[in-house]
Short mmCIF file of C-alpha atoms in Angstrom, two decimals:
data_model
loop_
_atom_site.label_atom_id
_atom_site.label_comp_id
_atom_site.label_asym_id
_atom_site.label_seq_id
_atom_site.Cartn_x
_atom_site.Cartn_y
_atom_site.Cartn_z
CA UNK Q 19 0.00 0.00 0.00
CA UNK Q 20 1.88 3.30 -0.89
CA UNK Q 21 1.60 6.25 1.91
CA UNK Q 22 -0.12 9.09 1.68
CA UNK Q 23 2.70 10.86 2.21
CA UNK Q 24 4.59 9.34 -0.65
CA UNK Q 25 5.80 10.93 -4.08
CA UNK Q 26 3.82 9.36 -6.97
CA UNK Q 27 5.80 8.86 -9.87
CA UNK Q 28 3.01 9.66 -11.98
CA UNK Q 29 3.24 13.84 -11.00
CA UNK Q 30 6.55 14.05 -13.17
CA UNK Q 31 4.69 12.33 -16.56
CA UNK Q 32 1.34 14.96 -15.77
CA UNK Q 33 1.58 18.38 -18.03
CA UNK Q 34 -0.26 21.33 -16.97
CA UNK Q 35 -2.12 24.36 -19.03
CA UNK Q 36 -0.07 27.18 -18.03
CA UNK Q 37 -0.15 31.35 -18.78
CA UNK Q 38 3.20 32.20 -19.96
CA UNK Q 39 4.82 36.03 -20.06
CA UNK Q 40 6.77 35.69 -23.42
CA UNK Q 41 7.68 39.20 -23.49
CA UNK Q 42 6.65 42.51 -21.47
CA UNK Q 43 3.13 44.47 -21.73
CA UNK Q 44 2.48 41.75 -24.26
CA UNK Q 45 -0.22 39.10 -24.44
CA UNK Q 46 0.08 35.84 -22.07
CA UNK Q 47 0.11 32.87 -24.10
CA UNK Q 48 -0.90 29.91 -22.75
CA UNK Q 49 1.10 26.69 -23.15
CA UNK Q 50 1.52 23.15 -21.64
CA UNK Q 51 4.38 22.66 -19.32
CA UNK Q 52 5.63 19.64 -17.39
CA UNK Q 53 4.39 19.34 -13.44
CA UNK Q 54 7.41 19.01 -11.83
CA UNK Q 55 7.54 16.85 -9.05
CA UNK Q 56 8.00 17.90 -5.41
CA UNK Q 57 11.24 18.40 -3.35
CA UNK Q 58 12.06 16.49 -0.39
CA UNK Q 59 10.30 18.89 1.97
CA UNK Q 60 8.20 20.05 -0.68
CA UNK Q 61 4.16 19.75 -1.97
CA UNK Q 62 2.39 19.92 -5.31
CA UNK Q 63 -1.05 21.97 -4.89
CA UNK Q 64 -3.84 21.50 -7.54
CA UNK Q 65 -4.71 25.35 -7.85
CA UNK Q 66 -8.42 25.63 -7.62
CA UNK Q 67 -8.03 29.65 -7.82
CA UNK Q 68 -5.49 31.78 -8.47
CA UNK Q 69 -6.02 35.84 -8.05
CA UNK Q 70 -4.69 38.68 -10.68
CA UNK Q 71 -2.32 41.03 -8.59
CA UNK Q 72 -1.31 44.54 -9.35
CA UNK Q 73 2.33 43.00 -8.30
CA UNK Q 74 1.57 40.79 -11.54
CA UNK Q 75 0.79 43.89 -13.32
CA UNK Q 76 4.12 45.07 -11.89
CA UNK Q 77 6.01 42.56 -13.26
CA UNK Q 78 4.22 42.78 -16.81
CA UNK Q 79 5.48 46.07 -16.94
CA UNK Q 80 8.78 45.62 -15.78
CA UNK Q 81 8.93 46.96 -12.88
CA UNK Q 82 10.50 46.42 -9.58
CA UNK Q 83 14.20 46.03 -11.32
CA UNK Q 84 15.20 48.81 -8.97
CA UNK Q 85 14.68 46.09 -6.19
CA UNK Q 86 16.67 43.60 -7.43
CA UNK Q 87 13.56 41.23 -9.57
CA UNK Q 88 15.26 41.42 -12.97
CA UNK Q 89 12.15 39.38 -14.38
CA UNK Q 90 13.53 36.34 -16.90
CA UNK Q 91 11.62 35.73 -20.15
CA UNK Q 92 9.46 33.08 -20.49
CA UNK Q 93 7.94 33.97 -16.58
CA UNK Q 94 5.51 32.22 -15.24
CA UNK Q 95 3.67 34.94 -12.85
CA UNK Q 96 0.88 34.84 -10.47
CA UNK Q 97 1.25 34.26 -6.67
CA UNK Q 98 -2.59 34.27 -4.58
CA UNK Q 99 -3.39 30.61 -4.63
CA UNK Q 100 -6.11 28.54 -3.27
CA UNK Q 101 -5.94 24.76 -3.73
CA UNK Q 102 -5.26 21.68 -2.70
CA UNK Q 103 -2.10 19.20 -1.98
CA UNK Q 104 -2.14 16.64 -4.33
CA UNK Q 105 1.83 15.05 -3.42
CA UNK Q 106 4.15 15.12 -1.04
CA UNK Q 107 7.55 14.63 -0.67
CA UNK Q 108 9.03 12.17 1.79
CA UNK Q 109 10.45 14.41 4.37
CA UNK Q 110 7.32 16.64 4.81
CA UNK Q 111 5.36 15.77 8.10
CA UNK Q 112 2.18 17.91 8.61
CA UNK Q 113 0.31 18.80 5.65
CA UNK Q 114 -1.38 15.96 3.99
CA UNK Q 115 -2.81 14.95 0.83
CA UNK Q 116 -5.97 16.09 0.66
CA UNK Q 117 -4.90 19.41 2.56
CA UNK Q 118 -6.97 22.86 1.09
CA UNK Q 119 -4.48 25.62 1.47
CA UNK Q 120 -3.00 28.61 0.57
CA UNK Q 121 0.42 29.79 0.14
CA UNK Q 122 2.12 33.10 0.72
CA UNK Q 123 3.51 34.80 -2.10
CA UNK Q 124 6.73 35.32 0.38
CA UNK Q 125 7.62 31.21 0.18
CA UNK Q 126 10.25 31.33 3.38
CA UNK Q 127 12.81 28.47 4.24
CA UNK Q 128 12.18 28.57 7.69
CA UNK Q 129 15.83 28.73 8.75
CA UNK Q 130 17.29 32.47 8.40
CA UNK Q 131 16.85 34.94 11.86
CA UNK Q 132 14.00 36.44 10.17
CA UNK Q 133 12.21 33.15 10.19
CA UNK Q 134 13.35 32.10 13.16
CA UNK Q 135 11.50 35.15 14.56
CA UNK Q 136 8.49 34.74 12.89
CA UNK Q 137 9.09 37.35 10.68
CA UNK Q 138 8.82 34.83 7.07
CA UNK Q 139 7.87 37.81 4.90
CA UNK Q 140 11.26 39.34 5.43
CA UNK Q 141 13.39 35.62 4.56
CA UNK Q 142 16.50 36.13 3.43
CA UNK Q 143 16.25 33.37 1.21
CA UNK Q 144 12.64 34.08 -0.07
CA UNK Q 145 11.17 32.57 -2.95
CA UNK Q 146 8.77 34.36 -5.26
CA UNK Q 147 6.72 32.23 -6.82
CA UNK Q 148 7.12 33.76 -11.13
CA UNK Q 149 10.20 34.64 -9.75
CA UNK Q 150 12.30 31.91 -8.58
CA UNK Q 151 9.78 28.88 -9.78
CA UNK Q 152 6.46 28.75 -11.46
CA UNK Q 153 4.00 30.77 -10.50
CA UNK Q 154 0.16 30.46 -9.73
CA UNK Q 155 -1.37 30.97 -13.24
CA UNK Q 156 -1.12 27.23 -14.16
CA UNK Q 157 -3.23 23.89 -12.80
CA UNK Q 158 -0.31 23.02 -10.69
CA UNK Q 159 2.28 24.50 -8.47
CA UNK Q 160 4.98 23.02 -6.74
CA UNK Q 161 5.86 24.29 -3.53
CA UNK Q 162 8.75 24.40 -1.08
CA UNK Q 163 9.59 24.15 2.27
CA UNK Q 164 5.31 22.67 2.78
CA UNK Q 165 5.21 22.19 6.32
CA UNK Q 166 5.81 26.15 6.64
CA UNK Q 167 4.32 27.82 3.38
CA UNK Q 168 1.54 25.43 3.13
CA UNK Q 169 -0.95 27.13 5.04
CA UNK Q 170 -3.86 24.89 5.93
CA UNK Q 171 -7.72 26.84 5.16
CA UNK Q 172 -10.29 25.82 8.31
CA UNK Q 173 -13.65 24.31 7.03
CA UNK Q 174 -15.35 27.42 6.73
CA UNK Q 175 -13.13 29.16 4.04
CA UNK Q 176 -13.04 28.09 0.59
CA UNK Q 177 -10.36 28.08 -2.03
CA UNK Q 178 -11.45 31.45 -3.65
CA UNK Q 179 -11.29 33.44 -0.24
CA UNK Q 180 -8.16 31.49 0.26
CA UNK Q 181 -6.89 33.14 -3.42
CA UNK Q 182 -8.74 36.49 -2.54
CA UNK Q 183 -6.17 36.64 1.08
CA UNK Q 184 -3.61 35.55 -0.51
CA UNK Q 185 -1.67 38.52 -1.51
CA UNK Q 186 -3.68 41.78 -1.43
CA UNK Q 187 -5.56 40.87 1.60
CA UNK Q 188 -3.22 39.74 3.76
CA UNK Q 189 -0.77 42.22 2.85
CA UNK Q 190 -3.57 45.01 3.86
CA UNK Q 191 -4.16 42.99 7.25
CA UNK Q 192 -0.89 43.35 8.21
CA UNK Q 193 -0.45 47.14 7.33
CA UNK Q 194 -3.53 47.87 9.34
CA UNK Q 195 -3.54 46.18 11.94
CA UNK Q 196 0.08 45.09 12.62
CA UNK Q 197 1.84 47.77 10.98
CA UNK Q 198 -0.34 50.68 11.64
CA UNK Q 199 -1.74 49.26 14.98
CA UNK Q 200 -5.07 51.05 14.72
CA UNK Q 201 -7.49 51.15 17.98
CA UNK Q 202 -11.22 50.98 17.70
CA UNK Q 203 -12.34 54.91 16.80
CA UNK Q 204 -9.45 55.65 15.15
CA UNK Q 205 -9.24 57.57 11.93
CA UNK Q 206 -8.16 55.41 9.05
CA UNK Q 207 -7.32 57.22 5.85
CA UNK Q 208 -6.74 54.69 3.08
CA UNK Q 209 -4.98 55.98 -0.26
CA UNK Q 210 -6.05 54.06 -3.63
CA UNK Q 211 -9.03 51.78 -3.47
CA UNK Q 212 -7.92 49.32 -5.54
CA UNK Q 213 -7.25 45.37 -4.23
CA UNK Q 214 -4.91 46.12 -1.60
CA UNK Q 215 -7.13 49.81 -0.75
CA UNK Q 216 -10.66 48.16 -0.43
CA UNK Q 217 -8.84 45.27 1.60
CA UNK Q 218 -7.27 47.49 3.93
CA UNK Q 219 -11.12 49.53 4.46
CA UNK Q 220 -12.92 46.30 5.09
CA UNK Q 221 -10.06 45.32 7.78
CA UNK Q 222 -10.42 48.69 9.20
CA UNK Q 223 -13.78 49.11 9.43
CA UNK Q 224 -14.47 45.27 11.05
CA UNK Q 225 -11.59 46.35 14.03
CA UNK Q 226 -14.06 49.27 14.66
CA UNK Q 227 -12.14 51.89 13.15
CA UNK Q 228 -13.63 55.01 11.00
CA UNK Q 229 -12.32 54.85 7.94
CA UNK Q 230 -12.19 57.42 4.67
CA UNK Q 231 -11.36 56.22 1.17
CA UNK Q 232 -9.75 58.59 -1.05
CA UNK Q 233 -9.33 57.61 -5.11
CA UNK Q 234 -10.13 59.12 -8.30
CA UNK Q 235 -13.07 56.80 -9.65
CA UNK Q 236 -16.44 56.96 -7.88
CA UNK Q 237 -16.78 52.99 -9.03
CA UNK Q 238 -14.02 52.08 -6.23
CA UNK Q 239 -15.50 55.02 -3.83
CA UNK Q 240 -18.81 52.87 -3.62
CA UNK Q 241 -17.19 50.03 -3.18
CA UNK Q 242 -15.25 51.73 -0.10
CA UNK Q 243 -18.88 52.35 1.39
CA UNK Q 244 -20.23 48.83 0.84
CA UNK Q 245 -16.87 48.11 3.05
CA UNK Q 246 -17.16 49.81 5.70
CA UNK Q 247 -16.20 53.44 4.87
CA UNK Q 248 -17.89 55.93 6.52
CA UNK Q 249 -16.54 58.90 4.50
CA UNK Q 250 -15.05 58.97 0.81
CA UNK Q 251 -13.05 61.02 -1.10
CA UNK Q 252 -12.44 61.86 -4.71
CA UNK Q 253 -9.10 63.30 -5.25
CA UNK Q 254 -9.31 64.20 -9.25
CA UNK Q 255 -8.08 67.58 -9.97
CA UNK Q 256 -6.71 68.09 -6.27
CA UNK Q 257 -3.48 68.32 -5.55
CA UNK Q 258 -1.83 66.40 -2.11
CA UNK Q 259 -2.23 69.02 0.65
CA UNK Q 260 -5.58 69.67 -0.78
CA UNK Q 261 -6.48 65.90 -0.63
CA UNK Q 262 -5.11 66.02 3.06
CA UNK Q 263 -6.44 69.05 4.33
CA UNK Q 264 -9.97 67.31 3.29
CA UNK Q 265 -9.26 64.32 5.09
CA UNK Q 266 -8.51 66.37 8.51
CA UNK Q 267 -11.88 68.38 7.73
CA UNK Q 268 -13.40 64.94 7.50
CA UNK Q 269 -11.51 63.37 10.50
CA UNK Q 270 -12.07 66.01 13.07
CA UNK Q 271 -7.97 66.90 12.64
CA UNK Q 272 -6.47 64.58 10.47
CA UNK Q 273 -5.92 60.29 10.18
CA UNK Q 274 -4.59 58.52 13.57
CA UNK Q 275 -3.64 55.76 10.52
CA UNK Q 276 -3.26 56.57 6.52
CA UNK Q 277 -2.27 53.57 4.37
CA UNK Q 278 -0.52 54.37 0.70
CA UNK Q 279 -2.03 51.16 -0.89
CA UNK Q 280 -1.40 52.38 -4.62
CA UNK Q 281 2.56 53.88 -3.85
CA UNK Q 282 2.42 56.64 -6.48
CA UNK Q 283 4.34 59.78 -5.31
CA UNK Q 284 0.83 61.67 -5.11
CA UNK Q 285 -0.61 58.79 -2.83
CA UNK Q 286 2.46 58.81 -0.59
CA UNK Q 287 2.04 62.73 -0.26
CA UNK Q 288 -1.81 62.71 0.08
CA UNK Q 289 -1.76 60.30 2.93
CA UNK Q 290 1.19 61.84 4.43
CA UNK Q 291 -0.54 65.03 5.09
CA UNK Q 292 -3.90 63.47 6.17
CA UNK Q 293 -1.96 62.57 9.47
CA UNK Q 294 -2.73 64.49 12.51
CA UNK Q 295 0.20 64.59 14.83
CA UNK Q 296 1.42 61.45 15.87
CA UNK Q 297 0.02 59.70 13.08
CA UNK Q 298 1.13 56.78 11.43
CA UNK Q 299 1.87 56.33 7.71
CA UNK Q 300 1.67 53.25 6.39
CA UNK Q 301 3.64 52.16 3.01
CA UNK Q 302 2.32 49.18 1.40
CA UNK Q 303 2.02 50.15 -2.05
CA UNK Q 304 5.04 49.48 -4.62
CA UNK Q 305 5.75 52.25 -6.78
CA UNK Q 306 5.74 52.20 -10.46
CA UNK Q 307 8.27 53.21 -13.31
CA UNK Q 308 8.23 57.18 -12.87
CA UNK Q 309 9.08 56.80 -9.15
CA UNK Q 310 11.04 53.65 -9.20
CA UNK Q 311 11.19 53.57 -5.91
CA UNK Q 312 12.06 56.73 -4.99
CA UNK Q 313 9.77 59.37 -3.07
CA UNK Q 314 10.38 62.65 -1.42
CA UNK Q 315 9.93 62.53 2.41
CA UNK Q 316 8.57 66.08 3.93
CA UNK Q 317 11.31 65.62 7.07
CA UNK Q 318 10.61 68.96 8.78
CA UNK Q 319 6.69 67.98 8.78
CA UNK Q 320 7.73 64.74 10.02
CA UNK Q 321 9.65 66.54 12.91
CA UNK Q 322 7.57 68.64 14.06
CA UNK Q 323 4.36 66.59 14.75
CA UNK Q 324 6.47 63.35 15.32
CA UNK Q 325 4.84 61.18 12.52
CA UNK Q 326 5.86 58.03 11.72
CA UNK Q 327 6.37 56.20 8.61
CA UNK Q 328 6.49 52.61 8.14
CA UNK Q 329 7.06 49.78 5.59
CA UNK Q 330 4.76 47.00 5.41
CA UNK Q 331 5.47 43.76 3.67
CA UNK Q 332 2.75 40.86 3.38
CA UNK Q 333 1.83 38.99 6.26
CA UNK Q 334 4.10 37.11 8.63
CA UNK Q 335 3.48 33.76 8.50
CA UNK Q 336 2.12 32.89 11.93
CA UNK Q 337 -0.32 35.97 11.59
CA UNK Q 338 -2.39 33.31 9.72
CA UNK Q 339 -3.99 31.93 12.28
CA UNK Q 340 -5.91 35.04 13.66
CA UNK Q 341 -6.62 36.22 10.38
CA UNK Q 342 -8.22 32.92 9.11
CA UNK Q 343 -10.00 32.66 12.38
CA UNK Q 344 -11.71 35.83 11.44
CA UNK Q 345 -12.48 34.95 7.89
CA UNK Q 346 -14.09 31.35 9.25
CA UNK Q 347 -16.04 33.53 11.78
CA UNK Q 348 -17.29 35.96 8.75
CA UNK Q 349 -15.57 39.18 10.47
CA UNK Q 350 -13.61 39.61 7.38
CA UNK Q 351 -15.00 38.77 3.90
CA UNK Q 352 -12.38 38.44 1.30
CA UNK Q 353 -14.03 36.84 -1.18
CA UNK Q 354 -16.79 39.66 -1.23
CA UNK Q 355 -13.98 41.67 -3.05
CA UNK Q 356 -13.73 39.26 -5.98
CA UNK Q 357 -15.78 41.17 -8.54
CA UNK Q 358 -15.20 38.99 -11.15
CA UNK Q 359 -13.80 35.53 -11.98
CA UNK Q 360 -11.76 34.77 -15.77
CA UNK Q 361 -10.36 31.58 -17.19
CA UNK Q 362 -6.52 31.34 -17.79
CA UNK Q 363 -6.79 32.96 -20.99
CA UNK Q 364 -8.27 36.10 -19.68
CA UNK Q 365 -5.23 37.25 -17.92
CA UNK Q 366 -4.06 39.30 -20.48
CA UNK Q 367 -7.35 41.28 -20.55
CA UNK Q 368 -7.29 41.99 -16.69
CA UNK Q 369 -4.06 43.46 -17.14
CA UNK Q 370 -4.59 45.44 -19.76
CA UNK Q 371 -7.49 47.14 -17.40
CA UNK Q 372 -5.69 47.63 -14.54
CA UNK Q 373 -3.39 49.73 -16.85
CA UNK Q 374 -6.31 51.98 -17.01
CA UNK Q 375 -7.41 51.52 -13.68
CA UNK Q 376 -10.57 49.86 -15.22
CA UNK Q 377 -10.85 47.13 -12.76
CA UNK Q 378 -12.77 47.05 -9.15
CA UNK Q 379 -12.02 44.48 -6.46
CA UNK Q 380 -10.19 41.01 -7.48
CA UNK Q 381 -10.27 39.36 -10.71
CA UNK Q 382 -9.64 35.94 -9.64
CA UNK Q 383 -8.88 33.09 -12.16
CA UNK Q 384 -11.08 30.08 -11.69
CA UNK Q 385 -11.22 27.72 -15.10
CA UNK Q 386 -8.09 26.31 -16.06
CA UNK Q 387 -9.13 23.81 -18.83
#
């Protein structure tokens, strides 16, 4: 009788429909690829759903070279999965055949100081999945380390809220409520409604804080309200201070909290002067091309009403716990923010939207055949 737990020789003979980045802001083509069987410690996941990121869109575009993720052609993008384990290999222990999970798009080894401290989203040896292997736009991925990226779903949440959390939601969790450590009646201000934006007001608003969206399309704006935001924004034709000084009219003084969850220059600047003093700016937005990376702090503001700015950086890996306890217990909804759900072929499409900022909520792919 062969254990459950045992490598089937049969994954390495299985090929897999997978969308393929042949060259950049150019179409996806779709094309059958090998499933590669698992690593000693490692796990083979039957993707079941697989979310569109604006990271993906990042990567399409060539971005992020500035951080060191020179992107290599053919790529193989895509990193919010929900599925389920479908092989083992023979040194992994706790996650099972059978297992629904996700897996976080910062796939740790387990053994650097970071990890060792619970901090996996900062490894120093981190794996990007369409980085450093395949990534989640196929019918299969193959997974390292299991027993620690792995993350096992409780019976309540399915494999689309599993895809929905497992980039922009998470990350959003984090910068709220780690990060940016709001209190219940606290001013949130959150900059650009898009995945990570209306993630980060739904989070707010279920820990009981007040929350105001700010973005430029009145689509995302009523999405904001349907999650929780009790004040919106729209900052077309204003300019940063004017965006803030509407926030603090709005807040009674200005955001205890303001997230940048776009990380264009003006979103950095609008949130940074929504702040009332001692607020907390929170950075969890990547910039694009025209900033690569690089944004213009206002120190002396910083000074003299002792703000603080901070990074935030997905989710730490034992964070998962509370925040799929809360999901189970329908305090947090992620899959309410999946507005729409594409085949494999449709990637290309979603992209091409979020270019124009045409897209609201997650665009999650569910048909791989």
């Amino acid at each position: 009788m062969i254990s459950e737990n045992r490598p089937q020789a049969a994954a390495t003979e299985r090929t897999m429909r997978v969308a393929q980045m042949t060259a950049f802001r150019k179409p996806f083509q779709v094309v059958e690829l090998p499933v590669a069987a698992p690593r000693a410690d490692g796990a083979v996941i039957r993707v079941e759903a697989s979310g569109v990121c604006r990271s993906d869109w990042h990567f399409w575009n060539h971005d992020l070279a500035w951080l060191g993720m020179n992107l290599a052609l053919p790529a193989n993008t895509g990193h919010e999965v929900g599925g389920v384990v479908e092989e083992v290999g023979r040194d992994v222990r706790s996650i099972k055949v059978g297992d629904r999970v996700t897996v976080p798009f910062h796939e740790s080894d387990g053994t650097c100081p970071h990890c060792r401290a619970g901090l996996q989203n900062l490894c120093d040896n981190v794996i990007t999945p369409g980085v450093q292997r395949l990534g989640g736009w196929a019918q299969y991925v193959t997974v390292t380390a299991a027993d620690l990226n792995c993350i096992k779903l409780p019976e309540p949440v399915d494999t689309l809220s599993a895809a929905a959390l497992g980039c922009r939601f998470m990350t959003a969790y984090h910068a709220v409520i780690d990060r940016g450590a709001i209190e219940p009646g606290e001013w949130t201000a959150v900059h650009g409604c898009g995945g990570v934006g209306l993630s980060a007001v739904q989070i707010a608003a279920a820990a009981d804080s007040l929350v105001v969206a700010v973005d430029v399309e009145e689509r995302k704006l009523a999405k904001a309200r349907e999650e929780g935001a009790v004040a919106t924004i729209n900052a077309r034709g204003l300019t940063p201070e004017q965006v803030g000084q509407v926030v603090k009219d709005a807040t009674g003084g200005g955001a205890h909290v303001s997230v940048d969850a776009l990380g264009r220059g003006f979103t950095f600047h609008q949130s940074f002067n929504s702040l009332r003093k001692r607020g907390r700016h929170v950075q969890a937005g990547i910039t694009s091309q025209e900033e690569s990376g690089q944004v213009s702090l206002p120190l002396d503001l910083l000074t003299v009403m002792k703000l603080q700015v901070v990074g935030s950086l997905g989710n730490p890996h034992p964070k998962y716990a509370e925040l799929l306890e809360l999901v189970a217990r329908q305090k947090l909804h992620p899959a309410r923010l999946v507005t729409r759900q594409i085949s494999l072929d449709d990637v290309t499409d979603t992209l091409e939207r979020m270019t124009r900022f045409d897209t609201v909520g997650f665009e999650v792919i569910t048909r791989f055949s």
